[in-house]
PDB file of C-alpha atoms and ligand atoms in Angstrom:
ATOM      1  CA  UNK A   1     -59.273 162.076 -61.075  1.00 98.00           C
ATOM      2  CA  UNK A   2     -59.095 165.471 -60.748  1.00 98.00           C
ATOM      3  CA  UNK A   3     -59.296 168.438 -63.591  1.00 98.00           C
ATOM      4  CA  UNK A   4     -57.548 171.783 -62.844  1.00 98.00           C
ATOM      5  CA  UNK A   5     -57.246 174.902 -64.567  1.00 98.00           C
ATOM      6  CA  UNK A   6     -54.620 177.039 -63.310  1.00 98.00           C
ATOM      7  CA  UNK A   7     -50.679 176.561 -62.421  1.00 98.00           C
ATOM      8  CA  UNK A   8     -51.391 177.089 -58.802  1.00 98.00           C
ATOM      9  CA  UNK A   9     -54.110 174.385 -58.714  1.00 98.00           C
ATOM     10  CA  UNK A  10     -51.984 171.965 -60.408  1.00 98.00           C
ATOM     11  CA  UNK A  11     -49.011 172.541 -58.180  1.00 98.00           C
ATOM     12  CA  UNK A  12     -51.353 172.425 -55.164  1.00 98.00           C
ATOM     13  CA  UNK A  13     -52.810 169.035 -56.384  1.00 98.00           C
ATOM     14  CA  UNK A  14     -49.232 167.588 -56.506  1.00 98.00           C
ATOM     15  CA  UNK A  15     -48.076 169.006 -53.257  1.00 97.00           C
ATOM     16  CA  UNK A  16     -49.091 165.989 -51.635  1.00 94.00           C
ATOM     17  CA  UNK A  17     -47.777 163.496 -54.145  1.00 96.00           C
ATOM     18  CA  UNK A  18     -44.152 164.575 -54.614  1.00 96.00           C
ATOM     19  CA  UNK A  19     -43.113 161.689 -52.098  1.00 95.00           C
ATOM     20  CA  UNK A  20     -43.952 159.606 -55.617  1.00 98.00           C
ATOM     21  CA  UNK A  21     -42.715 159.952 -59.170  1.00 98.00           C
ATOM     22  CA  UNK A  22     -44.812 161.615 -61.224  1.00 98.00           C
ATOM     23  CA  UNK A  23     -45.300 161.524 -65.106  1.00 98.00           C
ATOM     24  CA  UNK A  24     -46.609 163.956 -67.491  1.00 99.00           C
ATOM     25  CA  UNK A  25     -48.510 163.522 -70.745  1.00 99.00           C
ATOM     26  CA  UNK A  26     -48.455 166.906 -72.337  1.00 98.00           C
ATOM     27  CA  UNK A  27     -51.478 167.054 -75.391  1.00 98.00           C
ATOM     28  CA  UNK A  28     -53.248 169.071 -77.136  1.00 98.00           C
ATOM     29  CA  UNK A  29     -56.786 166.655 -76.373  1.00 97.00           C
ATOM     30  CA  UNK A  30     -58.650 165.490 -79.456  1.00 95.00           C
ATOM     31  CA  UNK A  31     -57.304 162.241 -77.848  1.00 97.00           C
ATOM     32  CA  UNK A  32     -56.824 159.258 -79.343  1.00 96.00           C
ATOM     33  CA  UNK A  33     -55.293 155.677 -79.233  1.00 96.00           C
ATOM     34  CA  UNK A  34     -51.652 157.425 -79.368  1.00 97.00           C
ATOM     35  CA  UNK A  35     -52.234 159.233 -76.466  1.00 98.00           C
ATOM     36  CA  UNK A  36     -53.556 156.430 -74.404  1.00 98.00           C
ATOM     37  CA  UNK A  37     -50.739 154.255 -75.300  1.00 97.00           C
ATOM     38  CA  UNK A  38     -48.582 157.274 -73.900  1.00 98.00           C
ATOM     39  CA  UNK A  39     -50.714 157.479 -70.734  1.00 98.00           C
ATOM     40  CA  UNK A  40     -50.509 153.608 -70.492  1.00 98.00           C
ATOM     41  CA  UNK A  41     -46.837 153.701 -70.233  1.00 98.00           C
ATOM     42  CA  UNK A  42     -46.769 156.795 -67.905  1.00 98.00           C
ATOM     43  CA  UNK A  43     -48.952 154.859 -65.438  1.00 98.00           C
ATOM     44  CA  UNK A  44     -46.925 151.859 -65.643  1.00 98.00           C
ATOM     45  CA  UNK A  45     -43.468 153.449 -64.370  1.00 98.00           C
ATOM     46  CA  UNK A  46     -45.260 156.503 -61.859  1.00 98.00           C
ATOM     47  CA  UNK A  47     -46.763 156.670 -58.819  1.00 98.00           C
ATOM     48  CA  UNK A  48     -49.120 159.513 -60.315  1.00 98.00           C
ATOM     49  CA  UNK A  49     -50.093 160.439 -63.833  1.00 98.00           C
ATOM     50  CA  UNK A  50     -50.914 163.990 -65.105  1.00 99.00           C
ATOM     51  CA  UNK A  51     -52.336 165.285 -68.547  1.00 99.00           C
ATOM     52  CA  UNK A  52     -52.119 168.446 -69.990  1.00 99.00           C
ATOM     53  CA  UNK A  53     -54.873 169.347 -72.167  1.00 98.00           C
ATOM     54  CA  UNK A  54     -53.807 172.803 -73.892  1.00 98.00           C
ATOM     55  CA  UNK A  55     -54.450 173.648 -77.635  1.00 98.00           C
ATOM     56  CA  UNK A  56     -51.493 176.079 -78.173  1.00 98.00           C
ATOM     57  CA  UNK A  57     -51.599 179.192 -80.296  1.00 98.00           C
ATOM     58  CA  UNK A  58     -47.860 179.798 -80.357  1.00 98.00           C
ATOM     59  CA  UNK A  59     -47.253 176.802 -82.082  1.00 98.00           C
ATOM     60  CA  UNK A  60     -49.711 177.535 -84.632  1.00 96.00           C
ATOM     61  CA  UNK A  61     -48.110 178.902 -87.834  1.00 93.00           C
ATOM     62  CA  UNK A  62     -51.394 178.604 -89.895  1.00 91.00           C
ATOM     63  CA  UNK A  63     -54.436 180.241 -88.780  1.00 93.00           C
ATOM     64  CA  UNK A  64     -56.812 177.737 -90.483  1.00 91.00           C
ATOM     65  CA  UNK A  65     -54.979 174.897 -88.759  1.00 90.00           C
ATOM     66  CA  UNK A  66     -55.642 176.507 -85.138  1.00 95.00           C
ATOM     67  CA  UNK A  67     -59.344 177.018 -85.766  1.00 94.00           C
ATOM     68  CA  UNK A  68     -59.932 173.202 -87.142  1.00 90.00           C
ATOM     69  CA  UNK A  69     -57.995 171.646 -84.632  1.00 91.00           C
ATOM     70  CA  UNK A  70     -60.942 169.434 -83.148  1.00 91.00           C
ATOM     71  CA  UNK A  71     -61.580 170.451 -79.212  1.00 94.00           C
ATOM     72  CA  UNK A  72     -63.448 167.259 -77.598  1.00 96.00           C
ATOM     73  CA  UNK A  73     -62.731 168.525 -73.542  1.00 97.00           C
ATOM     74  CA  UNK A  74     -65.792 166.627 -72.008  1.00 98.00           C
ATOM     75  CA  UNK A  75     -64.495 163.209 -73.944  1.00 98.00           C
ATOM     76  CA  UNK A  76     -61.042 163.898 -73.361  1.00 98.00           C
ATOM     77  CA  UNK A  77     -61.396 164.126 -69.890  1.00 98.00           C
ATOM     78  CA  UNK A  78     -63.512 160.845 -69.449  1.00 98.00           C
ATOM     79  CA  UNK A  79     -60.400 159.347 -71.770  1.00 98.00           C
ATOM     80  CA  UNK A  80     -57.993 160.212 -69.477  1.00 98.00           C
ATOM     81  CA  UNK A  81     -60.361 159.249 -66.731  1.00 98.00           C
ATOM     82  CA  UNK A  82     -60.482 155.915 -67.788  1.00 98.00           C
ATOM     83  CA  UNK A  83     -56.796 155.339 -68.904  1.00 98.00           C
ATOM     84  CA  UNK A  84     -55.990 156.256 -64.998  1.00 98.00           C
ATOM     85  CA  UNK A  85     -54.758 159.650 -65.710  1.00 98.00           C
ATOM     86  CA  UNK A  86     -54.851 160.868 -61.666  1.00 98.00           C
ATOM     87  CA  UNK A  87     -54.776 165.205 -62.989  1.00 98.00           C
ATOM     88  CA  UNK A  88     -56.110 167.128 -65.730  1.00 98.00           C
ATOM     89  CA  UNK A  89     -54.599 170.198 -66.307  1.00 99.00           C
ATOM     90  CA  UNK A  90     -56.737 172.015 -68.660  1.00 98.00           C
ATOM     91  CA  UNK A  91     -55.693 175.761 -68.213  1.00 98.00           C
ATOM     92  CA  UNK A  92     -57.060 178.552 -70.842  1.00 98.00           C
ATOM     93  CA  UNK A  93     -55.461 180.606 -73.039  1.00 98.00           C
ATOM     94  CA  UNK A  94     -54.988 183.539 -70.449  1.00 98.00           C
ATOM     95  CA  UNK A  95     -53.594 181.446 -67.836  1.00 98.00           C
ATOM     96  CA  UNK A  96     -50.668 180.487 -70.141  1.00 98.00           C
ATOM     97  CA  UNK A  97     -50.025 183.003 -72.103  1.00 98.00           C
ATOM     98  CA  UNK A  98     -51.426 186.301 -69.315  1.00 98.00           C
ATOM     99  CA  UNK A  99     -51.056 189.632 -70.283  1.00 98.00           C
ATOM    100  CA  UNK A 100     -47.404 191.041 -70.894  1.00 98.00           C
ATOM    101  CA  UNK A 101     -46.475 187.764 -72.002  1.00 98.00           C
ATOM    102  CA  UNK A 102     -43.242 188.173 -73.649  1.00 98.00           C
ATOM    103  CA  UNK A 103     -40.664 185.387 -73.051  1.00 98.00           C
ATOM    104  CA  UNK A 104     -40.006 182.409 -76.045  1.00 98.00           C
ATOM    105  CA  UNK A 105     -37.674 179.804 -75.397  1.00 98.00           C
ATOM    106  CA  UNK A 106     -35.984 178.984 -78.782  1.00 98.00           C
ATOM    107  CA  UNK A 107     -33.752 175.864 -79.806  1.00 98.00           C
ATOM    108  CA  UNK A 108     -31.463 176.974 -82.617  1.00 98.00           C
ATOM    109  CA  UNK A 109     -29.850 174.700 -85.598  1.00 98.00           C
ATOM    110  CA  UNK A 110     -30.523 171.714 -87.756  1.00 98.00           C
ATOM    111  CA  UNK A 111     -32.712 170.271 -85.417  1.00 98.00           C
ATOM    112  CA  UNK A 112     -35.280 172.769 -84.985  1.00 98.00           C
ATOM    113  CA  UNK A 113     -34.706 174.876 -88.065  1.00 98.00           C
ATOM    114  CA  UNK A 114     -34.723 172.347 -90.756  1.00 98.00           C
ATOM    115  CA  UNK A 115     -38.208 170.525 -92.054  1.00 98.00           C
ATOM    116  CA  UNK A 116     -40.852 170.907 -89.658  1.00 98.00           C
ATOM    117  CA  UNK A 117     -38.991 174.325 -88.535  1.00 98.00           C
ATOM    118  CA  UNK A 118     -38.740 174.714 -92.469  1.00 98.00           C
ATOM    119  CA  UNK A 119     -42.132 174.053 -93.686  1.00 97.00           C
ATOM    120  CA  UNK A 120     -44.192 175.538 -90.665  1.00 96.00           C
ATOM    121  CA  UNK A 121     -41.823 178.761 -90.017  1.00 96.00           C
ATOM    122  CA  UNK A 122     -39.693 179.401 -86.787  1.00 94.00           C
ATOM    123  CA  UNK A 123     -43.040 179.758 -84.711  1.00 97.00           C
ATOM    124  CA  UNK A 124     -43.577 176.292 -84.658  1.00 98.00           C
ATOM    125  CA  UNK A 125     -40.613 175.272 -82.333  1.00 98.00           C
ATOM    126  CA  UNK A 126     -40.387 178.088 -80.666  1.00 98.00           C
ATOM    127  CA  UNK A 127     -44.122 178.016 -79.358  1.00 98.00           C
ATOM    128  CA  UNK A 128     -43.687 174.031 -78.653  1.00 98.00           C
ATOM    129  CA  UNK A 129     -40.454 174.678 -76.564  1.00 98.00           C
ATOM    130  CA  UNK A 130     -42.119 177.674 -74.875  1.00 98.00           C
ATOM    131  CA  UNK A 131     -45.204 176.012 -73.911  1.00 99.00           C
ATOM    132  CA  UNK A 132     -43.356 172.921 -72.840  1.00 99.00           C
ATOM    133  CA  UNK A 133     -40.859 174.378 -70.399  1.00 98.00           C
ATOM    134  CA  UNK A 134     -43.961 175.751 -69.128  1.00 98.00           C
ATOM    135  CA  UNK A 135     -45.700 172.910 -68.555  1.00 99.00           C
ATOM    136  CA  UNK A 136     -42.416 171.074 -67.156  1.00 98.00           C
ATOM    137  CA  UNK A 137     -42.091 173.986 -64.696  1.00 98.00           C
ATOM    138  CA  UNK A 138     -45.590 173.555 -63.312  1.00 98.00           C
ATOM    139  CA  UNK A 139     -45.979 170.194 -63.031  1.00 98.00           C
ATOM    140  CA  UNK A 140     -41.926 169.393 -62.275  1.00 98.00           C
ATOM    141  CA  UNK A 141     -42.398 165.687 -63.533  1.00 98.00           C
ATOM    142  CA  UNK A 142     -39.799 162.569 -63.430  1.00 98.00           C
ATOM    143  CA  UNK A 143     -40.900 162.039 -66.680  1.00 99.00           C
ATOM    144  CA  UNK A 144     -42.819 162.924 -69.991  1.00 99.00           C
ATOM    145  CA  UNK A 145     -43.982 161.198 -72.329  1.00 99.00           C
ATOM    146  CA  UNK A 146     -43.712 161.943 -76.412  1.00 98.00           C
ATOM    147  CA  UNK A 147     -45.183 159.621 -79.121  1.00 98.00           C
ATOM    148  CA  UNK A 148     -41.882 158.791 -82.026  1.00 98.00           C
ATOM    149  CA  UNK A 149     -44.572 160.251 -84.670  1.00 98.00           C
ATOM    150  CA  UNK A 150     -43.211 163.397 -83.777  1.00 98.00           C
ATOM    151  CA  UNK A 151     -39.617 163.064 -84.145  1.00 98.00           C
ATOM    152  CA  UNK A 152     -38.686 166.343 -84.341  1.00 98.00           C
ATOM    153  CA  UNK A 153     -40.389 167.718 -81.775  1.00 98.00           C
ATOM    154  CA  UNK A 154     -38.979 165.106 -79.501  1.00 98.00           C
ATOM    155  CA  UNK A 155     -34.665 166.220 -80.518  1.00 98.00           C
ATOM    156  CA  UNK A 156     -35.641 169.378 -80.345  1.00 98.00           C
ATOM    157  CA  UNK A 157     -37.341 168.682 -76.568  1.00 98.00           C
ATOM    158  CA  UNK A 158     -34.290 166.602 -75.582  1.00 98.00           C
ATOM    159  CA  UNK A 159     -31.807 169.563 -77.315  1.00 98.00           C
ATOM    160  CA  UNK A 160     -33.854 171.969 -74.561  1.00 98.00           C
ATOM    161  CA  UNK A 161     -33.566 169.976 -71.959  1.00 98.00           C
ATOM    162  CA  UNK A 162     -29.858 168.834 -72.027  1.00 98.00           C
ATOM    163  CA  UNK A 163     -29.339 172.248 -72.623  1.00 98.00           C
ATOM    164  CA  UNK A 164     -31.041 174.006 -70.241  1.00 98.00           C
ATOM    165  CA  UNK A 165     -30.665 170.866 -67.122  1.00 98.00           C
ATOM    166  CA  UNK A 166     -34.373 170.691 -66.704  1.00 98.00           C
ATOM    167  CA  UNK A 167     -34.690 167.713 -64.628  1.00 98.00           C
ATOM    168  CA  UNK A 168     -37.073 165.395 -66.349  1.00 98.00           C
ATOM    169  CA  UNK A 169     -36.735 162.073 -68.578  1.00 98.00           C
ATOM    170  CA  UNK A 170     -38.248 162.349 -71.736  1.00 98.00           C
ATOM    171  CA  UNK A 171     -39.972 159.215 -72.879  1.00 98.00           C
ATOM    172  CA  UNK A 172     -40.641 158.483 -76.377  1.00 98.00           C
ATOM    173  CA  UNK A 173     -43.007 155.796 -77.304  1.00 98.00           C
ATOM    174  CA  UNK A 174     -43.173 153.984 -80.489  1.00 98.00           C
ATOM    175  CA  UNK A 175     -45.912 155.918 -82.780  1.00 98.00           C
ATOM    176  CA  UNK A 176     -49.235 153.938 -82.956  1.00 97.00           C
ATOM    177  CA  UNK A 177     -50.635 153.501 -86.068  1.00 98.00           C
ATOM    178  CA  UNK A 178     -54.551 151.929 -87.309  1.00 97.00           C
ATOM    179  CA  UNK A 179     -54.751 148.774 -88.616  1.00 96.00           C
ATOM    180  CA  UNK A 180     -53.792 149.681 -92.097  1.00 96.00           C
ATOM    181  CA  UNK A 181     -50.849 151.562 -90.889  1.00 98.00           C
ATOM    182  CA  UNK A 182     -51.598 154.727 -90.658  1.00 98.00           C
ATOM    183  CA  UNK A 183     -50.043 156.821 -88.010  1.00 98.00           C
ATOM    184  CA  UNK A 184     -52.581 158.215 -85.502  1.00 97.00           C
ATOM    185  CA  UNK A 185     -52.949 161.486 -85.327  1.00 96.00           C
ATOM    186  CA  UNK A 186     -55.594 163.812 -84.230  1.00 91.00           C
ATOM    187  CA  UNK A 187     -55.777 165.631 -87.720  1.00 91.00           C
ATOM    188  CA  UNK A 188     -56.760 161.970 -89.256  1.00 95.00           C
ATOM    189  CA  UNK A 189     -60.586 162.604 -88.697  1.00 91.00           C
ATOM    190  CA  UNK A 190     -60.149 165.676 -90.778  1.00 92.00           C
ATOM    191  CA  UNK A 191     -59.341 163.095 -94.170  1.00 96.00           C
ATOM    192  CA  UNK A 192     -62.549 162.254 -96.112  1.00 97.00           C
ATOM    193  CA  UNK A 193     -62.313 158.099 -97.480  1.00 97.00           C
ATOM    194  CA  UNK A 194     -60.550 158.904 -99.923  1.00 97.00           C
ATOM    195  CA  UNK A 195     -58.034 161.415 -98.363  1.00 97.00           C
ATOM    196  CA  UNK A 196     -57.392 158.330 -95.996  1.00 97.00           C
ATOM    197  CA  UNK A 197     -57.190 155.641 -98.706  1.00 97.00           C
ATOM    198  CA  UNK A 198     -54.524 157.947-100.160  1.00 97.00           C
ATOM    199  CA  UNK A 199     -52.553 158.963 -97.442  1.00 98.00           C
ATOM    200  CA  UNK A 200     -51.734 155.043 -96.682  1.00 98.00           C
ATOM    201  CA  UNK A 201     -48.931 155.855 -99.767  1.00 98.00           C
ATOM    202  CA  UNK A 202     -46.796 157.498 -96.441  1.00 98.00           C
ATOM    203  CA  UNK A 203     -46.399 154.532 -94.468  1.00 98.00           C
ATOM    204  CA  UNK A 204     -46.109 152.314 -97.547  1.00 98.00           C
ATOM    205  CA  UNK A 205     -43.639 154.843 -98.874  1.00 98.00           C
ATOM    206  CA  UNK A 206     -41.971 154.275 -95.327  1.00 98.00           C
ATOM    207  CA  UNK A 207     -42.247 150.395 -95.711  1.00 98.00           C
ATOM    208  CA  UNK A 208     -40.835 150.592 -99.255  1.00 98.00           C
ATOM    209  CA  UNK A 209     -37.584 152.365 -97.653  1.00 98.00           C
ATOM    210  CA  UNK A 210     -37.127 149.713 -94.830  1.00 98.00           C
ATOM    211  CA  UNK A 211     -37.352 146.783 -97.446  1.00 98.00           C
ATOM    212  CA  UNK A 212     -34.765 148.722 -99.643  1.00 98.00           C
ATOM    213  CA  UNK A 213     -32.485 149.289 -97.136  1.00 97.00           C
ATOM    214  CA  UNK A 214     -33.072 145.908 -95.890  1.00 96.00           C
ATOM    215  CA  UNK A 215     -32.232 144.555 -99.407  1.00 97.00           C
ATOM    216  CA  UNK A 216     -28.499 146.693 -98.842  1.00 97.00           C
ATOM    217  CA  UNK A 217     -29.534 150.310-100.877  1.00 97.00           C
ATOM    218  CA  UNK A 218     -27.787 152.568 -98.594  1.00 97.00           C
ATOM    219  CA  UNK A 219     -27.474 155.673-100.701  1.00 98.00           C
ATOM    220  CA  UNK A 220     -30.115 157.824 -99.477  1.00 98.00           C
ATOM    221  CA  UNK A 221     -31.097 158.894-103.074  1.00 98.00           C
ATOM    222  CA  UNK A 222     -31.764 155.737-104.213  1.00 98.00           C
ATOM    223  CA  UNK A 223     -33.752 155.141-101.615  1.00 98.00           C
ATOM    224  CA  UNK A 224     -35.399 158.345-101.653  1.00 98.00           C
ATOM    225  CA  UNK A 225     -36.773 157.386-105.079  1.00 98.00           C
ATOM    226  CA  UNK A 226     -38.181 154.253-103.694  1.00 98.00           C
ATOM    227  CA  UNK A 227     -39.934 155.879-101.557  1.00 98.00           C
ATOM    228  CA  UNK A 228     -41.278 158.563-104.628  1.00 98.00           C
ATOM    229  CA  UNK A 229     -42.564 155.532-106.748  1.00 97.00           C
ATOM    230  CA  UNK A 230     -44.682 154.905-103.927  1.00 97.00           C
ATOM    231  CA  UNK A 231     -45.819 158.513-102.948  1.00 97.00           C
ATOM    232  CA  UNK A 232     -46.761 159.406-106.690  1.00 95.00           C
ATOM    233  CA  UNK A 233     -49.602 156.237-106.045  1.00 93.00           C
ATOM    234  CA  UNK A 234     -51.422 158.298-104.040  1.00 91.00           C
ATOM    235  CA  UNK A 235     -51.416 161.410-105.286  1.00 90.00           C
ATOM    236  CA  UNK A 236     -50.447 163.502-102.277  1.00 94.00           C
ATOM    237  CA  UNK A 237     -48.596 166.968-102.154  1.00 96.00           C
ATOM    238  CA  UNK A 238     -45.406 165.924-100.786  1.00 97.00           C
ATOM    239  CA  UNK A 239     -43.580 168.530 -98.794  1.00 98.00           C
ATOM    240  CA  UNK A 240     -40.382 166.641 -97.669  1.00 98.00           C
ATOM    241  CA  UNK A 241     -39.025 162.980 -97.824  1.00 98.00           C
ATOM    242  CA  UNK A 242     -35.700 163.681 -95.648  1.00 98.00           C
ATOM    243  CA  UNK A 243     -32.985 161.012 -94.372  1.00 98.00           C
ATOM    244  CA  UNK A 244     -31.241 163.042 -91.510  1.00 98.00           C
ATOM    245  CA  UNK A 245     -29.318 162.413 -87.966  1.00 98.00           C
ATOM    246  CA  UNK A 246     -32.668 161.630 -85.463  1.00 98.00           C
ATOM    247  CA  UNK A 247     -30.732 163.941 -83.035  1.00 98.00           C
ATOM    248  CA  UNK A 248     -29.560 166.225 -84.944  1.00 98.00           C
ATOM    249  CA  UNK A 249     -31.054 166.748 -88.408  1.00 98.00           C
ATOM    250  CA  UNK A 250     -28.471 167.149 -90.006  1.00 98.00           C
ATOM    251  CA  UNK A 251     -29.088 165.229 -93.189  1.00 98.00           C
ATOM    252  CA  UNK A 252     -27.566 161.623 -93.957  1.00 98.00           C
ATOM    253  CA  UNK A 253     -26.445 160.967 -97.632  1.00 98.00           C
ATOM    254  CA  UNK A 254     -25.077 157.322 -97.033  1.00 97.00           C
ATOM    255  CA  UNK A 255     -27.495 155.391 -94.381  1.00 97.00           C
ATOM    256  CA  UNK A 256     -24.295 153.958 -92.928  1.00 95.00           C
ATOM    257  CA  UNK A 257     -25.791 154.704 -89.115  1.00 97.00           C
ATOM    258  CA  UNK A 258     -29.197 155.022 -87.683  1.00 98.00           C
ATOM    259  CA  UNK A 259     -30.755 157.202 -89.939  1.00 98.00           C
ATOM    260  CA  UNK A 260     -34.364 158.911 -89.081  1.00 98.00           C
ATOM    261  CA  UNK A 261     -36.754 158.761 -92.761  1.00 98.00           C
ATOM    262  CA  UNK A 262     -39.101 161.681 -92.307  1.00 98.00           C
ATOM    263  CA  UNK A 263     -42.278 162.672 -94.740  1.00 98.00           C
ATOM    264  CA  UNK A 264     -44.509 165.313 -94.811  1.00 98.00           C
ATOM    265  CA  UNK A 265     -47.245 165.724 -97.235  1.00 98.00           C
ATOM    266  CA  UNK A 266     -50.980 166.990 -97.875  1.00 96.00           C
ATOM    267  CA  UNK A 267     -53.486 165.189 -98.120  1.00 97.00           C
ATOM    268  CA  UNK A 268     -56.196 167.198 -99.248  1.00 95.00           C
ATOM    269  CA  UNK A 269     -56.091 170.316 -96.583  1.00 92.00           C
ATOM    270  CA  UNK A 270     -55.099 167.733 -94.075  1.00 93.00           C
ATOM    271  CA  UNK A 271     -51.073 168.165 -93.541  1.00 94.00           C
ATOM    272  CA  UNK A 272     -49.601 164.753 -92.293  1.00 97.00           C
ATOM    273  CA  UNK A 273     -45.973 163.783 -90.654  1.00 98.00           C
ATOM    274  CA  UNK A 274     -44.676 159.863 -90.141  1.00 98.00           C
ATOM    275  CA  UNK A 275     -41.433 158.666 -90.058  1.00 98.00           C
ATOM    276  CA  UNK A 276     -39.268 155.475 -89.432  1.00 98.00           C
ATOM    277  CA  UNK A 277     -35.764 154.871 -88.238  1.00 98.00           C
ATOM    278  CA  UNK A 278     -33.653 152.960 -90.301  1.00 98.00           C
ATOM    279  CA  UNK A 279     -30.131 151.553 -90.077  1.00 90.00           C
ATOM    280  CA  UNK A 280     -27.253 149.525 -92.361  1.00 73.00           C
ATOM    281  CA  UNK A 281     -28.997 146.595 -91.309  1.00 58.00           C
ATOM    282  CA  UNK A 282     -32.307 148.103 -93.141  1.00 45.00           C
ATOM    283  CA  UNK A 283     -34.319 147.730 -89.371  1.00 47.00           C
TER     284      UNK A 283
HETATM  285  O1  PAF B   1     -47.367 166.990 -79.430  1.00 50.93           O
HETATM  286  C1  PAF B   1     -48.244 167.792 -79.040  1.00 50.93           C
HETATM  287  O2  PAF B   1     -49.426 167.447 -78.909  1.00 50.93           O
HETATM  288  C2  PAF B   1     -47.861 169.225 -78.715  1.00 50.93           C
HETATM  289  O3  PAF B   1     -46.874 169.682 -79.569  1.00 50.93           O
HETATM  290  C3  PAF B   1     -47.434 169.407 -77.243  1.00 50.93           C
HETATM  291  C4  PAF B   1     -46.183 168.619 -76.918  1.00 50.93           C
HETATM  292  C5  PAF B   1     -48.581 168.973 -76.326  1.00 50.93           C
HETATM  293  C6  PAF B   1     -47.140 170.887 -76.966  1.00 50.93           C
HETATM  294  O4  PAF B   1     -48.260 171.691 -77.202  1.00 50.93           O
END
């Protein structure tokens, strides 16, 4: 495995491989069993694997949030190592973002302005959509690979790249969650025991709304208060239980069609997202 830092480096290192597919695992490190599953599935269906390691500002809408994010490099790289990633691409700040910088790509609508959009400002989408076409430009993949945790991001990638004919199959793989359900994410080490005993209420909440739905409740408030009941349990500041279109966002009143559940809440200072995909047969 190699690790390089700059755009000409990468393209260099994958010169010599194009005869191949070639699948790309963008991150933001701080990796963790989610990402290996993604890097498991990339090596299964390419001939070579990269990674990008890039904490990204633009995408940042709370300062605080930027400076904790955890950045493990050395351990992320021997992760990736050992999963049989084949190229790190850990470029710096100033490599993606050099002076003059001044272009954003920007997805407009329900699906990027709504929730996530909502709650974390324009910036959010904007800087993910930015930094990925720039990652998809250097590498030029067959694929990429996107864990289901993040819904959103994942319509609004798939919005930009219908739209825009970038040449690349997104792959989404279904999120991977801890033993006691919890989605994995790389803000989870942030929760103190309690924080994390609390913040099990999401996917419970989540559960609560598949059994309901399951048991025929298809008006989305009903089952929106299902999933309250169980929220209120642990004592988390809710910022959004949504039931909305998983392409487009536009929201769903009557869950008479595959319907995408969505929460976001606080747990502590530690801001978490899951969701589940529900239809009139409650699955
Ligand atoms: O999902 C993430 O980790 C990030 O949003 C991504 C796709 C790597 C872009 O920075």
């Amino acid at each position: 495995m190699i690790v390089v830092r700059t755009v000409a480096d990468l393209r260099a290192a994958l010169r010599e491989r194009r005869g191949g597919s070639i699948g790309l695992v963008p991150t933001m490190g701080a990796l963790h069993e989610g990402h290996l599953t993604l890097v498991r599935a990339a090596r299964a269906d390419n001939d070579t694997v990269v990674m990008s390691i890039f904490v990204n500002p633009a995408q940042f809408t709370e300062q605080a949030d930027l400076a904790a994010y955890p950045r493990t490099e050395e351990r992320d790289v021997a992760l990736a190592e050992e999963a049989g990633v084949d190229v790190v691409f850990a470029p710096d700040g100033g490599e993606m973002y050099p002076d003059g910088f001044s272009t954003t790509v920007s997805v407009t609508g329900s699906v990027a302005e709504t929730l996530e959009g909502a709650q974390r400002g324009r910036a959010h989408f904007d800087g993910v959509a930015t930094v990925v076409t720039k990652l998809l430009l250097a590498a030029l993949p067959d694929a990429a690979y996107f864990g289901a945790k993040d819904a959103q991001q994942v319509a609004v990638l798939r919005r930009l790249t219908a739209d825009l004919n970038v040449p690349v199959e997104l792959v989404v793989c279904p999120t991977s969650r801890d033993d006691d359900g919890l989605a994995r994410s790389s803000r989870n080490a942030r929760l103190s025991p309690d924080e994390r005993a609390r913040a099990l209420a999401i996917p419970r909440a989540l559960q609560a709304v598949t059994d309901a739905a399951a048991s025929g409740i298809r008006d989305s408030r009903a089952l929106r208060d299902r999933a309250l009941d169980v929220l209120a349990q642990g004592m988390i500041a809710l910022e959004y239980v949504a039931f909305v279109d998983p392409e487009t966002f536009e929201p769903v009143p009557q869950v008479d069609r595959p319907t995408l559940v969505a929460i976001a809440a606080r747990v502590g200072a530690t801001r978490l997202i899951d969701n589940t995909v529900i239809d009139a047969g409650g699955s």
